[in-house]
Coordinates of C-alpha atoms and ligand atoms in Angstrom, one line a residue:
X1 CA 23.0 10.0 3.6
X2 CA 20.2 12.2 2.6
X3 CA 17.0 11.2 0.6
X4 CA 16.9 12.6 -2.7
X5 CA 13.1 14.1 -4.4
X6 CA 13.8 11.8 -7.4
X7 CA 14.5 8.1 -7.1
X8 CA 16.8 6.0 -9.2
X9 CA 17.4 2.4 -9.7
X10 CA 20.9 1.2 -8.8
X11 CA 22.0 -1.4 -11.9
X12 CA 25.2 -2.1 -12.3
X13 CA 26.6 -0.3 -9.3
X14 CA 25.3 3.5 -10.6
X15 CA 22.3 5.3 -10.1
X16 CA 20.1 5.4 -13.1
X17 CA 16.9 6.9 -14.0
X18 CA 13.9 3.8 -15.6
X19 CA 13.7 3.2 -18.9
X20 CA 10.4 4.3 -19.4
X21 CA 11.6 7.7 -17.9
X22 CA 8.1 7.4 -15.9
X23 CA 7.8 8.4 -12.3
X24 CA 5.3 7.1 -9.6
X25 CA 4.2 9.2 -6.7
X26 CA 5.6 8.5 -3.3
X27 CA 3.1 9.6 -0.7
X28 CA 4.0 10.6 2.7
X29 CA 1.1 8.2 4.9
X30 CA 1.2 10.9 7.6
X31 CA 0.5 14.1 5.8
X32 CA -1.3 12.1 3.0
X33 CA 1.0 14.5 0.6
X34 CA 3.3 13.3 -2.3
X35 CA 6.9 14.2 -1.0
X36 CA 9.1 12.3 -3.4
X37 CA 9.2 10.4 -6.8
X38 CA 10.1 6.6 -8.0
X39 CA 11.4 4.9 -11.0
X40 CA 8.0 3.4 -12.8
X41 CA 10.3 0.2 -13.9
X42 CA 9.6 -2.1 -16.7
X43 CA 11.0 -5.2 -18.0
X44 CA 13.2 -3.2 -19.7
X45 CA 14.9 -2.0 -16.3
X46 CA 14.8 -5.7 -14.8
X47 CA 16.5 -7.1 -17.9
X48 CA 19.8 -4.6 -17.2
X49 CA 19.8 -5.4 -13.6
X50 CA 19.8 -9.3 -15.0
X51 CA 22.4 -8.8 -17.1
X52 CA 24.2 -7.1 -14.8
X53 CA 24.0 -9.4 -11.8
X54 CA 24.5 -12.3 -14.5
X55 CA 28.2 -10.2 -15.5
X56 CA 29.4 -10.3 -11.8
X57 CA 28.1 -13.8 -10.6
X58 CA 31.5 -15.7 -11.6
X59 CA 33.3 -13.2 -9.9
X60 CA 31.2 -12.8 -6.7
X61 CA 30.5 -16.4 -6.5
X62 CA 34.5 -17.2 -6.2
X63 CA 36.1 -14.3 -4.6
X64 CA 35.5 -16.5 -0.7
X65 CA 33.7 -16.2 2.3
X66 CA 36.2 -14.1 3.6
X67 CA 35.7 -11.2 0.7
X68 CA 31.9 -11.3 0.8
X69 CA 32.1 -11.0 4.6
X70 CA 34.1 -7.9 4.6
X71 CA 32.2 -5.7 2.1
X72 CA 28.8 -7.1 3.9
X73 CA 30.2 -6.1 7.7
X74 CA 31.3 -2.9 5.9
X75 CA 28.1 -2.8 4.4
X76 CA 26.4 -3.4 8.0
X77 CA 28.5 -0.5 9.6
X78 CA 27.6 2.5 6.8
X79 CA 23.9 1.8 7.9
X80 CA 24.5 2.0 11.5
X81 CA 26.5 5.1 11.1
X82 CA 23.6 6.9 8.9
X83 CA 21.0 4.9 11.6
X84 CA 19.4 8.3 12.1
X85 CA 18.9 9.4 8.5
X86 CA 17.5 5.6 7.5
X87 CA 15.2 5.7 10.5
X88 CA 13.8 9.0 9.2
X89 CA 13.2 8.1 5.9
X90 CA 11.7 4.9 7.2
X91 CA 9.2 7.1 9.5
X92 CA 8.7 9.2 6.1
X93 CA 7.7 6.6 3.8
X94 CA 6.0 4.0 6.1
X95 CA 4.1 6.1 8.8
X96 CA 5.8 4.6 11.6
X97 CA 7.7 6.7 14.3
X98 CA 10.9 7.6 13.9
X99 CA 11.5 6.2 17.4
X100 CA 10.7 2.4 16.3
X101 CA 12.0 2.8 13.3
X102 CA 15.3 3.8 14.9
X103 CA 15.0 1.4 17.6
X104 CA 13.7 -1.6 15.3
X105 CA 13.4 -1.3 11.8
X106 CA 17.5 0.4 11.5
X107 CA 19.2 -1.6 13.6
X108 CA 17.9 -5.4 12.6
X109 CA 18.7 -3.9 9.2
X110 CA 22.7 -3.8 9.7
X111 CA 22.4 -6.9 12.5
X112 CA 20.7 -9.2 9.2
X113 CA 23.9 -8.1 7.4
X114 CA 26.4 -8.6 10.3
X115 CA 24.2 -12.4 11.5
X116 CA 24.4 -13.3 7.4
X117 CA 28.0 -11.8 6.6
X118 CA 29.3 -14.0 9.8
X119 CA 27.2 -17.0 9.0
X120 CA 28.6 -17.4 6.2
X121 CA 32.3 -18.3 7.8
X122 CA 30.7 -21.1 9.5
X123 CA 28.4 -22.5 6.7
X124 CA 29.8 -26.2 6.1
X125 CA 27.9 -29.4 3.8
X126 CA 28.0 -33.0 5.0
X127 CA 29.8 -35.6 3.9
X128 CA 28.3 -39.3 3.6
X129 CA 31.1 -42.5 4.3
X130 CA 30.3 -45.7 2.8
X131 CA 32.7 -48.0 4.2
X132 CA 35.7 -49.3 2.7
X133 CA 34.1 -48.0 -0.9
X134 CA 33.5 -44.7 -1.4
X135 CA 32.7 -41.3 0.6
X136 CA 30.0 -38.7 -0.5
X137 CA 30.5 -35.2 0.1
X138 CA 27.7 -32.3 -0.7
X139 CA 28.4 -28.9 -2.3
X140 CA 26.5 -26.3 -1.3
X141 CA 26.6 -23.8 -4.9
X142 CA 24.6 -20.2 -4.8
X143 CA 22.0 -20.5 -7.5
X144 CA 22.8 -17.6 -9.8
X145 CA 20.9 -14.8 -9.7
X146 CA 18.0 -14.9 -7.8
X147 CA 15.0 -11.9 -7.0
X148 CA 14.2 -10.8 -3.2
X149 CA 10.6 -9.0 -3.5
X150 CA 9.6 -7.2 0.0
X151 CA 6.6 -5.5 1.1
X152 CA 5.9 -1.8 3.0
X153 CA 5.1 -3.3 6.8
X154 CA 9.4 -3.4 7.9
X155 CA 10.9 -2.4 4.5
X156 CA 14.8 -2.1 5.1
X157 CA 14.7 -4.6 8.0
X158 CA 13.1 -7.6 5.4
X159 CA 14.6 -6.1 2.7
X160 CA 17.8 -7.2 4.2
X161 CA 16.0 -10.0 5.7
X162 CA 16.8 -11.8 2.3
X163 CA 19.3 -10.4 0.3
X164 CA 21.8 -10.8 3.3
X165 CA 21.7 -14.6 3.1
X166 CA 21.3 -14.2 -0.8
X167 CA 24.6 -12.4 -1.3
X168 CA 26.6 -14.2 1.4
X169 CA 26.1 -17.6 -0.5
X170 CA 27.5 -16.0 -3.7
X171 CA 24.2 -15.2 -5.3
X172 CA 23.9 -11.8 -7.4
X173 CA 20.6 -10.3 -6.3
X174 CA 17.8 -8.6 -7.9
X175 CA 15.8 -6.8 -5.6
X176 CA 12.9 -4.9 -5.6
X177 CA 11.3 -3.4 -2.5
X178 CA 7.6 -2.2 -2.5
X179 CA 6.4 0.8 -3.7
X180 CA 5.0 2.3 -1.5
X181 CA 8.3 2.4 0.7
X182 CA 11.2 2.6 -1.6
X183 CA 13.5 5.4 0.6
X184 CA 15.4 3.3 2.3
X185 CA 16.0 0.5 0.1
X186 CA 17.3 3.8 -2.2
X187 CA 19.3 4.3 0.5
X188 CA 20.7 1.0 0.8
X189 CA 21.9 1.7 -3.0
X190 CA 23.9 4.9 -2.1
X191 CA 25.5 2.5 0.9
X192 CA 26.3 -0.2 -1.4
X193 CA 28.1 2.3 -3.3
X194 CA 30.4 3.7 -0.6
X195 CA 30.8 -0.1 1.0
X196 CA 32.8 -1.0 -2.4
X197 CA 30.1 -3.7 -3.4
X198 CA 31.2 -5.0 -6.9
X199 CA 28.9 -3.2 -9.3
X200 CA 26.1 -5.8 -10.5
X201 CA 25.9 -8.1 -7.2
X202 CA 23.3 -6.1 -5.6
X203 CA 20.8 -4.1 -8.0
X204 CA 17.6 -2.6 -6.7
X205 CA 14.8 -1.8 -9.3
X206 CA 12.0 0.4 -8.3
X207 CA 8.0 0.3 -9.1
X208 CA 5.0 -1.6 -9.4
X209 CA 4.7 -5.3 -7.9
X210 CA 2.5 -5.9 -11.3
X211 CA 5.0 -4.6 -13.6
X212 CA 8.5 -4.5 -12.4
X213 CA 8.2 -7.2 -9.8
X214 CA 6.5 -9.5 -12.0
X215 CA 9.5 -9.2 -14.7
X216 CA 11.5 -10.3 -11.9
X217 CA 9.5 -13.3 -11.2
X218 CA 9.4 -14.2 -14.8
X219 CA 12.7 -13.3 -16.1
X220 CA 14.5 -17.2 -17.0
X221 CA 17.9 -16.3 -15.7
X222 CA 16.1 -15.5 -12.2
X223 CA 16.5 -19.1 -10.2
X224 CA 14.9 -18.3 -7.1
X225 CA 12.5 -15.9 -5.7
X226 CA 12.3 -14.9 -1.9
X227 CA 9.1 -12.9 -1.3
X228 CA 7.2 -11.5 1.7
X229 CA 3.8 -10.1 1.2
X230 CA 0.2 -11.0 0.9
X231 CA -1.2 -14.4 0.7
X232 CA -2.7 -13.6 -2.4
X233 CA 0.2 -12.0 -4.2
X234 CA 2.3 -15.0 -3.2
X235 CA -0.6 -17.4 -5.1
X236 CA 0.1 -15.2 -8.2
X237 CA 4.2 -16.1 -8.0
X238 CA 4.1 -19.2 -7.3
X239 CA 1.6 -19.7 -10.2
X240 CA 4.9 -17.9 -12.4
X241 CA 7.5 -19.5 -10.7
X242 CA 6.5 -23.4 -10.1
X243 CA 6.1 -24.3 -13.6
X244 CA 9.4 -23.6 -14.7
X245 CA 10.7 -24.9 -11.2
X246 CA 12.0 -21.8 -9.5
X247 CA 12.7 -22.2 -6.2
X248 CA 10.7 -20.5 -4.0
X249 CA 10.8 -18.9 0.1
X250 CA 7.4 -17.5 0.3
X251 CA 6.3 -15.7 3.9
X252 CA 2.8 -14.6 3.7
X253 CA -0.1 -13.7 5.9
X254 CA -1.0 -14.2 9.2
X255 CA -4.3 -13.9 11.3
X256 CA -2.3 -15.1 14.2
X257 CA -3.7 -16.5 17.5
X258 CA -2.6 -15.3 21.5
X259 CA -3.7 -17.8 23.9
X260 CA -4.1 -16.8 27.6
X261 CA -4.7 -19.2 30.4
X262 CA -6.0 -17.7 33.6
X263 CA -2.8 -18.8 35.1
X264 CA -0.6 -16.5 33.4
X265 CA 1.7 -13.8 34.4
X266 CA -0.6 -10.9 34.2
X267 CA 1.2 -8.0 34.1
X268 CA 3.7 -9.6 31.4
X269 CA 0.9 -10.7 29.5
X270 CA -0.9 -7.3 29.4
X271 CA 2.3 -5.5 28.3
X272 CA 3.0 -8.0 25.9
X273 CA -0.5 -8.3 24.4
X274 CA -0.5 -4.6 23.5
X275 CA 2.7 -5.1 22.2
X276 CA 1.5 -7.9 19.8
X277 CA -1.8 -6.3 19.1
X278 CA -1.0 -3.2 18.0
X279 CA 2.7 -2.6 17.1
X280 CA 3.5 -0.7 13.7
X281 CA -0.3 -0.4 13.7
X282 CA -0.9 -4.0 13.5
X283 CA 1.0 -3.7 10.4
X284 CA 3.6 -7.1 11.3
X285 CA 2.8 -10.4 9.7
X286 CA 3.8 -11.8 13.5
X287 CA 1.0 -9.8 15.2
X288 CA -1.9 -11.5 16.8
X289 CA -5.0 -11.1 16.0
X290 CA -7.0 -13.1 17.7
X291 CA -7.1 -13.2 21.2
X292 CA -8.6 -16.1 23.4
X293 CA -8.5 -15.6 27.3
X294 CA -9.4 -18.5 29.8
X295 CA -12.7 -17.6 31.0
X296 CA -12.2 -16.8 34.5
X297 CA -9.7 -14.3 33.5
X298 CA -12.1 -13.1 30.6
X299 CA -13.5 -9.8 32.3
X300 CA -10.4 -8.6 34.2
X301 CA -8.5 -8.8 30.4
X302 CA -10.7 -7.3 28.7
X303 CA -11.5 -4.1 31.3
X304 CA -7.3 -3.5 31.1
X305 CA -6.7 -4.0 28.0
X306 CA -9.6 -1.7 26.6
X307 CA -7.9 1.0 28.9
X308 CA -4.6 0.3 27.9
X309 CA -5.4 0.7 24.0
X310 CA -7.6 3.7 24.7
X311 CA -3.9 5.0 26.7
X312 CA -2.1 4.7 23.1
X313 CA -1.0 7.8 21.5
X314 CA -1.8 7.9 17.8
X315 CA 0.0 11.2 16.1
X316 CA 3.1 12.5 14.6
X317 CA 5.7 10.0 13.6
X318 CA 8.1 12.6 14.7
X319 CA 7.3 13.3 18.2
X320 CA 9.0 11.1 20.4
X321 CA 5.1 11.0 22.3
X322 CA 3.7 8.9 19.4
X323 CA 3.1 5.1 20.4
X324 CA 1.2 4.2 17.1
X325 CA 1.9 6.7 14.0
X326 CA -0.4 6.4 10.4
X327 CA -1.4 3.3 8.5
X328 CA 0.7 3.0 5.3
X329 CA -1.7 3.9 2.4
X330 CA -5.1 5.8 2.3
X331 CA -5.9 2.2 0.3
X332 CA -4.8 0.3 3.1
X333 CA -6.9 2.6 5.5
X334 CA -9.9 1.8 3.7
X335 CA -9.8 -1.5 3.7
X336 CA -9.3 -1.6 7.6
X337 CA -12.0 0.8 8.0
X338 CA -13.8 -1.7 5.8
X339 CA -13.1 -4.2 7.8
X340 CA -14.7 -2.8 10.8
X341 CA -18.0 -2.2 9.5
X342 CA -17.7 -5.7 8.2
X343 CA -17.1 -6.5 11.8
X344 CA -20.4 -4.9 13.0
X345 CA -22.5 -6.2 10.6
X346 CA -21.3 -9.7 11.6
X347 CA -22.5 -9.4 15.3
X348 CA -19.4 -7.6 16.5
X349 CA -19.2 -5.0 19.6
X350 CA -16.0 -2.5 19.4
X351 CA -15.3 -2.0 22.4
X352 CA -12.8 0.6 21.8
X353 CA -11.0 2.6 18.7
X354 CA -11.5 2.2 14.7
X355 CA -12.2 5.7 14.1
X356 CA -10.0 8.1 12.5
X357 CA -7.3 10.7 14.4
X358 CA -7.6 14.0 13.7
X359 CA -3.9 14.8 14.3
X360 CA -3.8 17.9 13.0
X361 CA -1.1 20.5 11.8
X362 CA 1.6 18.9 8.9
X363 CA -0.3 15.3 9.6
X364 CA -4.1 16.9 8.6
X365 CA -4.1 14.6 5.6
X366 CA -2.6 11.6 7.2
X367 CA -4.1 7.9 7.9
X368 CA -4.3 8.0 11.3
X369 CA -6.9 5.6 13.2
X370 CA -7.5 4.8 16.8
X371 CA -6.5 0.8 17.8
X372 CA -9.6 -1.0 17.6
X373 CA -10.7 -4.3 19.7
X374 CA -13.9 -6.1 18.9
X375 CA -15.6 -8.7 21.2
X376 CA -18.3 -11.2 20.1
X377 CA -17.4 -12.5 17.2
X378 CA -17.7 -16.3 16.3
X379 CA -14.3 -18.0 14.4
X380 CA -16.0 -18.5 11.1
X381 CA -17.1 -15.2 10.8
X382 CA -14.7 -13.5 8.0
X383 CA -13.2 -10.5 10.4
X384 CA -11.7 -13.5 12.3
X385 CA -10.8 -15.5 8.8
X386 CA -9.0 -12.8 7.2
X387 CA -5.8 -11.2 7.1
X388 CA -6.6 -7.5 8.4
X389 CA -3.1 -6.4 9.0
X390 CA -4.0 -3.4 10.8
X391 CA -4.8 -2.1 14.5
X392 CA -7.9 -4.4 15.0
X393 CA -7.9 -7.5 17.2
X394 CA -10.8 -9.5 18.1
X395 CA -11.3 -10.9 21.2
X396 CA -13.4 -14.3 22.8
X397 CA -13.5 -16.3 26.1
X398 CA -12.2 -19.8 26.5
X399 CA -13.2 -22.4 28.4
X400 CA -11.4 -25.7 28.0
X401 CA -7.3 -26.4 26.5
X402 CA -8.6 -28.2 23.7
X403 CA -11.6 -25.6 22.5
X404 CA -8.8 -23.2 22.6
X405 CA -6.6 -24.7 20.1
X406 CA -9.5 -25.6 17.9
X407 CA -10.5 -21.8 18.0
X408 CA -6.8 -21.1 17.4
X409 CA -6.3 -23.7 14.3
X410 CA -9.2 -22.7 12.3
X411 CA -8.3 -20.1 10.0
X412 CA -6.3 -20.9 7.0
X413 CA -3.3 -19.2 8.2
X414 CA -0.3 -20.7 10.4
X415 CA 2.1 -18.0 11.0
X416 CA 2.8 -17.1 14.5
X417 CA 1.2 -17.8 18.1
X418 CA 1.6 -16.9 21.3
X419 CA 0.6 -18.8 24.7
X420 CA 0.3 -16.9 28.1
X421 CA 0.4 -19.6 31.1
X422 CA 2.7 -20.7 34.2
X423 CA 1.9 -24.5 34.1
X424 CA 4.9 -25.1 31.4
X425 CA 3.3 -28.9 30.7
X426 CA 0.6 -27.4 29.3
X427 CA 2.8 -24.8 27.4
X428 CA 4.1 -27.5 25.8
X429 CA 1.2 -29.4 25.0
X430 CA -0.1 -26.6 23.4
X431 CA 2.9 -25.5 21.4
X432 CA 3.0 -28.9 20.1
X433 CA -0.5 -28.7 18.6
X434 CA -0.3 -25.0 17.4
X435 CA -0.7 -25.2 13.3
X436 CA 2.2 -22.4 13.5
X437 CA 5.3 -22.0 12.1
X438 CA 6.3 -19.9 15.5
X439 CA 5.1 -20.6 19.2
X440 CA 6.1 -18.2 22.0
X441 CA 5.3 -19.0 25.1
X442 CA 5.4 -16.1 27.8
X443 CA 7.0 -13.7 25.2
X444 CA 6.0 -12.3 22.0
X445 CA 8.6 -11.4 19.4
X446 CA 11.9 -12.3 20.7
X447 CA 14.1 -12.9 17.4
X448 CA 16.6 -15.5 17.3
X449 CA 18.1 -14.8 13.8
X450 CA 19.5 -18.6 13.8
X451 CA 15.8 -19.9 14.5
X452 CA 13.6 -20.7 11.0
X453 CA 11.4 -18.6 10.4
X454 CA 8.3 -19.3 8.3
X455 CA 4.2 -20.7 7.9
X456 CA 2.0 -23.4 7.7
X457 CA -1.3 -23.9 5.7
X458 CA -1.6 -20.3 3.9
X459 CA 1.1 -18.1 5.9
X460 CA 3.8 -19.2 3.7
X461 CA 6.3 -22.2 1.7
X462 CA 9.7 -22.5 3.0
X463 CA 12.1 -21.2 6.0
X464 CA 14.3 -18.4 6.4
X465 CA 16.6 -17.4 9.4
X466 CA 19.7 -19.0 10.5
X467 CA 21.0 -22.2 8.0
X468 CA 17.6 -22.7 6.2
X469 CA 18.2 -19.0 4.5
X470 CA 21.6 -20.5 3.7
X471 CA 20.3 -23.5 2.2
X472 CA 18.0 -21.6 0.4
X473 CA 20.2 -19.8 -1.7
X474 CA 22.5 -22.6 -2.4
X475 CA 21.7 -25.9 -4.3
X476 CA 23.2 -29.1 -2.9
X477 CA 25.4 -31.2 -5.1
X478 CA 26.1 -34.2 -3.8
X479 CA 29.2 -35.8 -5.2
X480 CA 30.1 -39.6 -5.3
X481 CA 34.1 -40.9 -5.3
X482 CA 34.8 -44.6 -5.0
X483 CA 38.1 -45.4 -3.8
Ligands
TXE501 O1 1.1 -6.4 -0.6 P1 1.7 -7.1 -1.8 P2 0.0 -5.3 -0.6 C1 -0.8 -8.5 3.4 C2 -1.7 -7.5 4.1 C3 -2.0 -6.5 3.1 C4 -2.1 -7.4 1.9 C5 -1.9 -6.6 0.6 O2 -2.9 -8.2 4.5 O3 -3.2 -5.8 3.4 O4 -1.1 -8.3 2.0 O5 -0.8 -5.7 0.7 C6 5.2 -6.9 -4.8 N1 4.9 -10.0 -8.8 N2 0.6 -8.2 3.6 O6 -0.9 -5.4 -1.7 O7 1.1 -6.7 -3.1 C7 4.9 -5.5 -4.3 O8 5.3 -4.5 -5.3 C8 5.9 -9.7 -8.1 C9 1.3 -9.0 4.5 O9 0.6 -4.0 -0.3 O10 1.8 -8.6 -1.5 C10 5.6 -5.5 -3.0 O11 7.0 -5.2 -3.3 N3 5.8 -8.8 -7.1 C11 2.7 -8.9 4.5 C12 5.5 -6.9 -2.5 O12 5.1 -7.7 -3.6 C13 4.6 -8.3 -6.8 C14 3.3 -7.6 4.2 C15 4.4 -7.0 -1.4 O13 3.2 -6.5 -1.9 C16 3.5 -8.6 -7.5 C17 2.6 -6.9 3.2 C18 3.6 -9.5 -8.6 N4 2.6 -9.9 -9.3 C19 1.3 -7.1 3.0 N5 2.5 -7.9 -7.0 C20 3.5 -9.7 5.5 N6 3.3 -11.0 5.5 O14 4.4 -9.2 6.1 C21 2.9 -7.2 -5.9 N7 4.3 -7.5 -5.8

C-alpha cells in the first residue's frame, strides 16, 4: 500500500480530488523538501463527506455489533499486514524514525481498532428497578455523525484513537487529520476501501485546521467533535461547538510534571526519564517536562542524565541508529528554538543540547536539534508555564513532599505525571494530590486502552479510552415502563 504524490479525500467510499482543485504542500520535516501534495479542502468538501456519512448512518447504525466488528477487525488486520509501508510514510511525514513508528505509532493503530471493534461486543446500559412499579432501562444510541480532528505528534495512532470508538457505536465519521501529516490517514482511506467499509461511514477530508477543520466543527448535522491538539485551538472549538451544544472530547496540552524522590529506583528512573523527556522529540502530549528531583539525589540526576541526553543520536529517520529524528515543521522548530532563548533570558542555564544537527546528506535541509535540559529556572517563569512540546525539559531540586506538589500543580495544565519513589504510601499520597488526569508511579507510559484517558484545568474536557470513548459517542436514553 504505496503512498501516492497527489492526495485525495475519501467521501463516499472513493478517492476524490477537493473541490477547490487546490493543493497544499506536504514537506518532508527531515529533508525540509516538499515530497507530496494535499487536498486544500473547503466547506464545499466537508458538506459531501456530511451528506455522505448522513446517507449511510441508518444503515451502519442497525447492521449489529457483530457487522461493525468484523469490517473493523478486518480493518485492523490490512494495517498490520501493510505495517511496514504505514510506518514509512509515518517516518516520511512526521520526522520520526521509521523504527518507532513501526514499533509504536503502526501497531497501536490496528490494536485501537481491534480494543474498539471488540469493545463493542461487551458494551451493555443499566437498567434502574423501582419496585413493584416500573423498571428503567437506558439506551445507549450513536449520535449521528460526528467529526474526529487529530494533530501531527502520533497521527495514525490518534487518528484511530477516536474514530475506532466513533464507528463501533454506529456513528458515521468525518475525519480530518492534520496537515502537516496526512500519509497515513490517506492510507487508512485506501484500507478502508479493500476492508469492505460501507461507502460514507468513514470519510477523511484533507487541509487546513482553519478552513476544512473548522467546516467540520461548524457543520449542524456534525453532533460531536473529538479533538486532540493545542490548548489554544481547542478554546477556538469549543467557542464553535458549545453554543449550539455539541458534545465535545477535547485532549489538549500538557507541561507535565516527573517527580523523583531520592528513594527511587535509579536505574529505572534514569531510563525512564529519558524516555519521558525526550521521545518523538518531546513531541507527545504525555511527556514531562518538568522535572523535580529530591535534593539529595539532585546532583547525581542531573550529572547522568546530562550524559545520557548528550548519548542520544539525532539523524536519519531511516537508519535504524537514530534515537530522536527531526521536529515536525521548520514552524515548529522556531518556536522551540524560541523558546530556548526565552529560557536564557529568564535566568536559565542549558546544560546540554538546543542547537541544531547538521545531519547531512538527503536530511541537509531537515529540523533536526540536539535534546536540550535547562536548570535554574523558577515555576512562574513562562519556559516552565508553557506548552513547549519539543525536546526541552527543565529541571529543579526539591526539598520537602509537599513543595514538590505545589511546584508540580502550578501550571495551568493537568495532563500527565509521573512519581519516582519506593515508599508506595507516599506514592499514593502523592498520586492523590496530583492535578492530573494520569499518575504513574514507577513507570511512564504504560497504556491500558480500558483506562480513561484525559486532563484537568487546561490539558483537556472529557475522557477517552475504554467505556468513556463508548459513552462518548453514544447518547443515553433512559426509558421509563410502569407495570
Ligand atoms: O496544533 P493544532 P498545531 C500543541 C503543541 C503545539 C501547539 C500548536 O504545543 O506546538 O499545540 O500545534 C486542526 N478548527 N499540540 O498548531 O492547530 C489542525 O488542522 C478545527 C499538542 O500544529 O491544534 C490539526 O488537524 N480544526 C497536541 C489539529 O487541529 C482545527 C498535539 C491540531 O492542530 C482548527 C499537537 C480549527 N479552527 C499540538 N485549527 C497534543 N495535545 O497532543 C486547527 N485545527
Amino acid at each position: 500500500m504505496k503512498p501516492d504524490k497527489y492526495l485525495k479525500n475519501y467521501i463516499a467510499g472513493a478517492l476524490v480530488p477537493p473541490e477547490s482543485g487546490e493543493y497544499l504542500d506536504n514537506v518532508n520535516p527531515a529533508t525540509g523538501k516538499v515530497y507530496s501534495f494535499i487536498p486544500d479542502s473547503d466547506e464545499r468538501d466537508v458538506q459531501k463527506a456530511v451528506e455522505a456519512a448522513a446517507k449511510a448512518f441508518p444503515d451502519w447504525s442497525s447492521c449489529g455489533v457483530r457487522k461493525r466488528f468484523r469490517i473493523l477487525l478486518r480493518l485492523a488486520d490490512i494495517i498490520e499486514q501493510n505495517l511496514e509501508d504505514f510506518a514509512l510514510a509515518e517516518s516520511e511525514d512526521a520526522g520520526k524514525p521509521v523504527s518507532m513508528a513501526a514499533s509504536v505509532d503502526i501497531p497501536r493503530a490496528h490494536e485501537n481498532l481491534r480494543f474498539f471493534a471488540t469493545a463493542i461486543l461487551h458494551f451493555a446500559a443499566e437498567s434502574h428497578h423501582m419496585e413493584g412499579e416500573a423498571v428503567n432501562y437506558t439506551l445507549r444510541q450513536p449520535l449521528g455523525v460526528v467529526g474526529c480532528i487529530s494533530p501531527w505528534n502520533l497521527p495514525l495512532y490518534l487518528f484511530t484513537w477516536k474514530i475506532a470508538p466513533a464507528l463501533a457505536t454506529g456513528n458515521c465519521v468525518v475525519g480530518k487529520p492534520s496537515e502537516l501529516t496526512p500519509m497515513t490517514a490517506y492510507l487508512l482511506s485506501k484500507a478502508c476501501m479493500e476492508a469492505g467499509l460501507p461507502p460514507g461511514v468513514l470519510n477523511i477530508v484533507h487541509g487546513l485546521g482553519p478552513k476544512a477543520g473548522q467546516a467540520i466543527i461548524e457543520h449542524p448535522q456534525v453532533k460531536a467533535i473529538s479533538f486532540t491538539g493545542g490548548t489554544s485551538t481547542g478554546r477556538k472549538i469549543a467557542a464553535t461547538a458549545a453554543p449550539v451544544f455539541k458534545k465535545l472530547s477535547l485532549e489538549l496540552g500538557g507541561k507535565n510534571p516527573n517527580i523523583i524522590f531520592a528513594d527511587c529506583d535509579f536505574d529505572q528512573m534514569m531510563v525512564d526519564t529519558l524516555r519521558s523527556s525526550f521521545s518523538n522529540n518531546g513531541q507527545i502530549c504525555l511527556c514531562g517536562s518538568r522535572i523535580y528531583v529530591e535534593r539529595p539525589l539532585y546532583e547525581r540526576f542531573r550529572d547522568e542524565f546530562v550524559k545520557r541526553t548528550q548519548f542520544l543520536k539525532v539523524g536519519d529517520p531511516a537508519s535504524p541508529m537514530s534515537d530522536l529524528g527531526a521536529l515536525v515543521s521548520k514552524s515548529h522548530m522556531e518556536k522551540v528554538q524560541g523558546y530556548l532563548q526565552l529560557a536564557e533570558v529568564e535566568g536559565g542555564k542549558i546544560l546540554c543540547g538546543g542547537t541544531p544537527v547538521e545531519v547531512g546528506g538527503e536530511c541537509e535541509g531537515g529540523y533536526f536539534l540536539r535534546p536540550a535540559i535547562i536548570e535554574g529556572l523558577p515555576i512562574e517563569c513562562r519556559t516552565n508555564q508553557e506548552e513547549i512540546f519539543g525536546p526541552v525539559v527543565t529541571i529543579q531540586p526539591f526539598d520537602t513532599e509537599e513543595e514538590a506538589i505545589a511546584l508540580a500543580n502550578g501550571v495551568p495544565y493537568g495532563l500527565a505525571s509521573t512519581v519516582w519513589t519506593t515508599n508506595l504510601p507516599r506514592a499514593q499520597r502523592v498520586a492523590e494530590r496530583i492535578q492530573a488526569g494520569i499518575v504513574w508511579i514507577n513507570c511512564w507510559m504504560l497504556r491500558d486502552l480500558r483506562t480513561p484517558f484525559g486532563g484537568v484545568k487546561h490539558s483537556g474536557v472529557g475522557r477517552e479510552g475504554g467505556w468513556e470513548a463508548l459513552r462518548f459517542f453514544t447518547e443515553a436514553k433512559n426509558v421509563c415502563m410502569k407495570y
